[in-house]
Each structure stands twice: as C-alpha cells, then as structure tokens.
C-alpha cells in the first residue's frame, strides 16, 4: 500500500484545512487508517483514527470537537477536516494504514506510512 498525503499549508488561527490521504491498492477498505502529527522537537502523536468501515473513530483530546476524520472507501481516500486551528496544531501530519482493521491509536500498530504534509497555523 502506498499512501499520499496532501492538503497542508499555511493558515491563520481559527481557520480550516482539509487533509487528504490517497491510497493505492485494492485492500484499502479493509485497513484502519490514522492521522499522526509531529511538531519540531516533539514526539509523533496520534491525532485521529478510523476503523475499516468508518463506523468507529478516535480522537486525541487536544483535537476533539475541532477535527473530523472520515473515509471514502470507493475513492481509497481518508480525510482529516481541521477546524478552529490553533498555533499548537502546527506540525507535519502523516497518514498511516493498519491491517488490523479496527480503530488503532498506537503508531507501532500501523504498517504503512505516507509522506508528511506540513500544516502551519499562524497566530
């Protein structure tokens, strides 16, 4: 599986961005998907995760109520809608796929990773 993330950019605080992650391969619909981020000098952290069907999701406390993860299995794509962005959301965002299928938070349970996309939120 190859993952291609896009949609990052520079936005003012309070603004919105939508990240997309397009996956290759015919097994995308069986994979759980996740979004992670890593800010300079910090460890990578889970932002949001979604099960293979989209029926289960998980969010980091820091983004609950502001970010929404979704997927379109017909398009082999997972999305991260980010609203009410804050400067502390600034990071490189990565998408990842897990063959486990269920909602997965731990990064060591993800098997495929995309390249990152930079999100910068100015104050």
mmCIF file of C-alpha atoms in Angstrom:
data_model
loop_
_atom_site.group_PDB
_atom_site.id
_atom_site.type_symbol
_atom_site.label_atom_id
_atom_site.label_comp_id
_atom_site.label_asym_id
_atom_site.label_seq_id
_atom_site.Cartn_x
_atom_site.Cartn_y
_atom_site.Cartn_z
ATOM 1 C CA UNK A 1 0.000 0.000 0.000
ATOM 2 C CA UNK A 2 1.262 3.431 -0.885
ATOM 3 C CA UNK A 3 -0.151 6.484 0.827
ATOM 4 C CA UNK A 4 -0.038 10.037 -0.496
ATOM 5 C CA UNK A 5 -0.999 12.843 1.866
ATOM 6 C CA UNK A 6 -1.921 16.300 0.669
ATOM 7 C CA UNK A 7 -3.762 19.431 1.716
ATOM 8 C CA UNK A 8 -1.360 21.001 4.157
ATOM 9 C CA UNK A 9 -0.498 24.661 4.097
ATOM 10 C CA UNK A 10 -0.336 27.918 5.977
ATOM 11 C CA UNK A 11 -3.490 29.152 7.682
ATOM 12 C CA UNK A 12 -4.331 31.731 10.304
ATOM 13 C CA UNK A 13 -5.521 30.703 13.730
ATOM 14 C CA UNK A 14 -9.216 29.931 13.649
ATOM 15 C CA UNK A 15 -9.053 28.802 10.061
ATOM 16 C CA UNK A 16 -9.642 25.418 8.492
ATOM 17 C CA UNK A 17 -7.818 22.909 6.351
ATOM 18 C CA UNK A 18 -8.752 19.521 4.962
ATOM 19 C CA UNK A 19 -6.060 16.908 4.595
ATOM 20 C CA UNK A 20 -6.463 14.013 2.202
ATOM 21 C CA UNK A 21 -4.633 10.721 2.042
ATOM 22 C CA UNK A 22 -4.991 8.711 -1.144
ATOM 23 C CA UNK A 23 -4.107 5.034 -1.006
ATOM 24 C CA UNK A 24 -3.119 2.647 -3.729
ATOM 25 C CA UNK A 25 -4.179 -0.979 -3.755
ATOM 26 C CA UNK A 26 -7.448 -2.854 -3.652
ATOM 27 C CA UNK A 27 -7.356 -3.654 0.066
ATOM 28 C CA UNK A 28 -7.762 -0.103 1.336
ATOM 29 C CA UNK A 29 -11.293 -0.779 2.530
ATOM 30 C CA UNK A 30 -10.047 -3.437 4.933
ATOM 31 C CA UNK A 31 -7.472 -1.193 6.630
ATOM 32 C CA UNK A 32 -7.871 1.022 9.624
ATOM 33 C CA UNK A 33 -6.478 4.473 8.956
ATOM 34 C CA UNK A 34 -4.943 7.095 11.142
ATOM 35 C CA UNK A 35 -3.555 10.585 11.145
ATOM 36 C CA UNK A 36 -0.487 11.447 13.206
ATOM 37 C CA UNK A 37 1.494 14.614 13.628
ATOM 38 C CA UNK A 38 4.952 15.583 14.726
ATOM 39 C CA UNK A 39 5.957 19.061 15.753
ATOM 40 C CA UNK A 40 9.605 20.152 15.906
ATOM 41 C CA UNK A 41 11.296 18.766 18.980
ATOM 42 C CA UNK A 42 8.289 16.664 19.926
ATOM 43 C CA UNK A 43 7.349 13.038 19.582
ATOM 44 C CA UNK A 44 4.920 11.860 16.971
ATOM 45 C CA UNK A 45 1.387 11.705 18.324
ATOM 46 C CA UNK A 46 -1.889 10.204 17.224
ATOM 47 C CA UNK A 47 -4.415 12.777 16.081
ATOM 48 C CA UNK A 48 -7.316 10.680 14.832
ATOM 49 C CA UNK A 49 -8.092 7.142 13.767
ATOM 50 C CA UNK A 50 -10.898 5.409 11.917
ATOM 51 C CA UNK A 51 -11.870 1.781 11.513
ATOM 52 C CA UNK A 52 -12.071 -0.008 8.184
ATOM 53 C CA UNK A 53 -15.800 0.694 7.857
ATOM 54 C CA UNK A 54 -15.729 4.199 9.230
ATOM 55 C CA UNK A 55 -18.048 3.126 11.997
ATOM 56 C CA UNK A 56 -15.561 3.768 14.777
ATOM 57 C CA UNK A 57 -13.338 6.764 15.292
ATOM 58 C CA UNK A 58 -10.921 8.010 17.919
ATOM 59 C CA UNK A 59 -9.545 11.467 18.558
ATOM 60 C CA UNK A 60 -6.806 12.905 20.681
ATOM 61 C CA UNK A 61 -8.227 15.058 23.450
ATOM 62 C CA UNK A 62 -6.447 18.083 22.019
ATOM 63 C CA UNK A 63 -8.436 17.942 18.765
ATOM 64 C CA UNK A 64 -11.831 16.650 19.882
ATOM 65 C CA UNK A 65 -14.626 18.839 18.622
ATOM 66 C CA UNK A 66 -12.349 20.535 16.100
ATOM 67 C CA UNK A 67 -11.076 17.749 13.836
ATOM 68 C CA UNK A 68 -13.088 15.121 11.967
ATOM 69 C CA UNK A 69 -11.678 12.007 10.347
ATOM 70 C CA UNK A 70 -13.636 10.334 7.569
ATOM 71 C CA UNK A 71 -13.045 7.932 4.723
ATOM 72 C CA UNK A 72 -14.392 7.151 1.294
ATOM 73 C CA UNK A 73 -13.588 3.546 0.511
ATOM 74 C CA UNK A 74 -14.816 3.931 -3.051
ATOM 75 C CA UNK A 75 -12.127 6.569 -3.590
ATOM 76 C CA UNK A 76 -9.449 4.899 -1.449
ATOM 77 C CA UNK A 77 -9.120 8.127 0.472
ATOM 78 C CA UNK A 78 -9.170 9.195 4.097
ATOM 79 C CA UNK A 79 -9.692 12.785 5.155
ATOM 80 C CA UNK A 80 -8.948 14.954 8.145
ATOM 81 C CA UNK A 81 -11.102 18.060 8.385
ATOM 82 C CA UNK A 82 -9.428 20.510 10.712
ATOM 83 C CA UNK A 83 -11.421 23.466 12.008
ATOM 84 C CA UNK A 84 -10.681 26.158 14.567
ATOM 85 C CA UNK A 85 -6.981 25.621 14.044
ATOM 86 C CA UNK A 86 -4.565 26.782 16.717
ATOM 87 C CA UNK A 87 -0.854 27.583 16.508
ATOM 88 C CA UNK A 88 -0.180 24.465 18.576
ATOM 89 C CA UNK A 89 -1.612 22.381 15.711
ATOM 90 C CA UNK A 90 1.451 23.302 13.665
ATOM 91 C CA UNK A 91 3.224 20.087 12.701
ATOM 92 C CA UNK A 92 3.954 17.674 9.912
ATOM 93 C CA UNK A 93 0.903 15.469 9.510
ATOM 94 C CA UNK A 94 1.188 11.854 8.410
ATOM 95 C CA UNK A 95 -1.418 9.324 7.378
ATOM 96 C CA UNK A 96 -0.980 5.649 8.099
ATOM 97 C CA UNK A 97 -2.716 2.357 7.435
ATOM 98 C CA UNK A 98 -3.117 -0.639 9.708
ATOM 99 C CA UNK A 99 -4.061 -4.122 8.564
ATOM 100 C CA UNK A 100 -5.789 -4.673 11.909
ATOM 101 C CA UNK A 101 -8.936 -3.040 10.609
ATOM 102 C CA UNK A 102 -10.258 -1.831 13.936
ATOM 103 C CA UNK A 103 -9.592 1.667 15.267
ATOM 104 C CA UNK A 104 -5.899 1.816 16.139
ATOM 105 C CA UNK A 105 -4.153 4.512 18.150
ATOM 106 C CA UNK A 106 -0.629 3.200 18.769
ATOM 107 C CA UNK A 107 1.744 4.070 15.964
ATOM 108 C CA UNK A 108 3.582 0.754 16.240
ATOM 109 C CA UNK A 109 0.398 -0.993 15.081
ATOM 110 C CA UNK A 110 0.418 0.820 11.742
ATOM 111 C CA UNK A 111 2.099 -0.920 8.854
ATOM 112 C CA UNK A 112 2.161 1.661 6.091
ATOM 113 C CA UNK A 113 3.002 5.347 6.241
ATOM 114 C CA UNK A 114 2.653 8.211 3.846
ATOM 115 C CA UNK A 115 4.964 11.132 3.462
ATOM 116 C CA UNK A 116 4.106 14.063 5.657
ATOM 117 C CA UNK A 117 2.308 17.249 4.786
ATOM 118 C CA UNK A 118 3.170 20.441 6.618
ATOM 119 C CA UNK A 119 0.468 22.336 8.466
ATOM 120 C CA UNK A 120 1.422 25.747 9.804
ATOM 121 C CA UNK A 121 -1.004 27.817 11.842
ATOM 122 C CA UNK A 122 -0.068 31.432 12.397
ATOM 123 C CA UNK A 123 -1.242 33.425 15.401
#
